Amino acid sequence: MINPIRLFGTFVIGVSSFAVAYGQPQVQFARDTCVKVKDGKAQEYAKYLQDVTVRLAKVRVDAGVIASYTIGQAVAPVGRAARCDYHIVALYDGFPPEAASPEQTAADMKKAGISMSREAMIAKRDELSNLVGVDVWRYREKVGTSQKGGYARINYDNIHAGMGAEWATLESTGWKQLAEAASKEYGTAWRVASLAMPSGASLPYNGMTVDIFPSWAALGKGIPTRALWNKVHPDVDISAHLNRLSTIRDVPRIDTVKLIEVITK
């Protein structure tokens, strides 16, 4: 049976060093901050995102510090069942820099027209929300573009020990071509990434694929997976490909988010 969850994308898995060999294309990394909003603070936090977080992000994207900035709001699961109410994702060309200094943050806030102090901003953020955690992902494949108002289905993969290289190859030589065809015909996008930090055998996932759809209707409709596969891989059986994937990785969790902000230069 074809898994209908497969289109959104795959985030990079940490099967290699952070470093990139000289002459190789620059690798992109994403810092994904998982935020849980405190009870009764949903509306106030949404306003904080627009008045502070988004304005500060635009300054940093314009300055070239961040390549893009995306905020995804939980759709499924939601409420207490959701690990993250928001995914706040900063994309970088190369390994992410250290966090901005207090002085740089204050300067960026001034450029953004944010009148409160850095200390007041942090206090307000902590009054409204809790930080659940931060994942740093290394991108392996990117197809298509995401847009504000779209939906992303995040497929968390737990790649079995010693199977990282084969997992990456199966995604780049199999699903990538289908994703490219779908992007042209349906406006979808796809990502593959490996978890760079944190790491360790006890983690529930170490890789990610992401399927991105331009609208709620497109998410519900999906794509004609088998027809597209047969078009781009006429000599490869899709069932055999998916069966092989299922033997080298598990999918412990799938989250769906709405892209409420996508900031690029």
PDB file of C-alpha atoms in Angstrom, residues 7-9 28 68 70 91 139 141-152 179-180 182-184 186-191 210-215 259 261-265:
ATOM      1  CA  LEU A   7       4.971  14.090  -0.175  1.00  0.00           C
ATOM      2  CA  PHE A   8       5.773  17.069   2.068  1.00  0.00           C
ATOM      3  CA  GLY A   9       9.536  16.774   2.398  1.00  0.00           C
ATOM      4  CA  GLN A  28      21.730  24.931   4.719  1.00  0.00           C
ATOM      5  CA  SER A  68      14.464  32.723   5.694  1.00  0.00           C
ATOM      6  CA  THR A  70       9.019  30.489   8.992  1.00  0.00           C
ATOM      7  CA  LEU A  91      17.055  28.865   7.987  1.00  0.00           C
ATOM      8  CA  TYR A 139      19.103  20.018   4.879  1.00  0.00           C
ATOM      9  CA  GLU A 141      17.184  18.040  -0.345  1.00  0.00           C
ATOM     10  CA  LYS A 142      14.862  20.966  -1.097  1.00  0.00           C
ATOM     11  CA  VAL A 143      12.223  20.982  -3.822  1.00  0.00           C
ATOM     12  CA  GLY A 144       9.828  23.881  -4.450  1.00  0.00           C
ATOM     13  CA  THR A 145       9.040  26.839  -2.229  1.00  0.00           C
ATOM     14  CA  SER A 146       6.781  27.308   0.770  1.00  0.00           C
ATOM     15  CA  GLN A 147       4.383  30.213   1.105  1.00  0.00           C
ATOM     16  CA  LYS A 148       2.417  31.935   3.824  1.00  0.00           C
ATOM     17  CA  GLY A 149      -0.984  30.302   4.259  1.00  0.00           C
ATOM     18  CA  GLY A 150       0.241  26.897   3.139  1.00  0.00           C
ATOM     19  CA  TYR A 151       0.364  23.702   5.205  1.00  0.00           C
ATOM     20  CA  ALA A 152       3.287  21.481   6.101  1.00  0.00           C
ATOM     21  CA  ALA A 179       8.433  15.727  -5.572  1.00  0.00           C
ATOM     22  CA  GLU A 180       9.891  17.744  -8.463  1.00  0.00           C
ATOM     23  CA  ALA A 182       4.457  17.319  -8.136  1.00  0.00           C
ATOM     24  CA  SER A 183       5.905  20.769  -7.521  1.00  0.00           C
ATOM     25  CA  LYS A 184       5.585  21.667 -11.197  1.00  0.00           C
ATOM     26  CA  TYR A 186       0.500  21.076  -8.126  1.00  0.00           C
ATOM     27  CA  GLY A 187       2.635  23.770  -6.487  1.00  0.00           C
ATOM     28  CA  THR A 188       3.743  21.501  -3.651  1.00  0.00           C
ATOM     29  CA  ALA A 189       7.195  21.449  -2.029  1.00  0.00           C
ATOM     30  CA  TRP A 190       9.355  18.897  -0.278  1.00  0.00           C
ATOM     31  CA  ARG A 191      12.279  18.829   2.156  1.00  0.00           C
ATOM     32  CA  VAL A 210       8.355  17.509   5.030  1.00  0.00           C
ATOM     33  CA  ASP A 211       5.482  17.678   2.534  1.00  0.00           C
ATOM     34  CA  ILE A 212       4.326  21.244   1.857  1.00  0.00           C
ATOM     35  CA  PHE A 213       0.998  22.093   0.269  1.00  0.00           C
ATOM     36  CA  PRO A 214      -0.157  25.524  -0.954  1.00  0.00           C
ATOM     37  CA  SER A 215      -3.584  25.356   0.717  1.00  0.00           C
ATOM     38  CA  LEU A 259       2.515  28.332   7.766  1.00  0.00           C
ATOM     39  CA  GLU A 261       4.545  33.450   8.310  1.00  0.00           C
ATOM     40  CA  VAL A 262       7.174  32.869   5.630  1.00  0.00           C
ATOM     41  CA  ILE A 263       9.784  35.624   5.505  1.00  0.00           C
ATOM     42  CA  THR A 264      12.384  35.777   2.742  1.00  0.00           C
ATOM     43  CA  LYS A 265      14.463  38.521   1.173  1.00  0.00           C
TER      44      LYS A 265
END
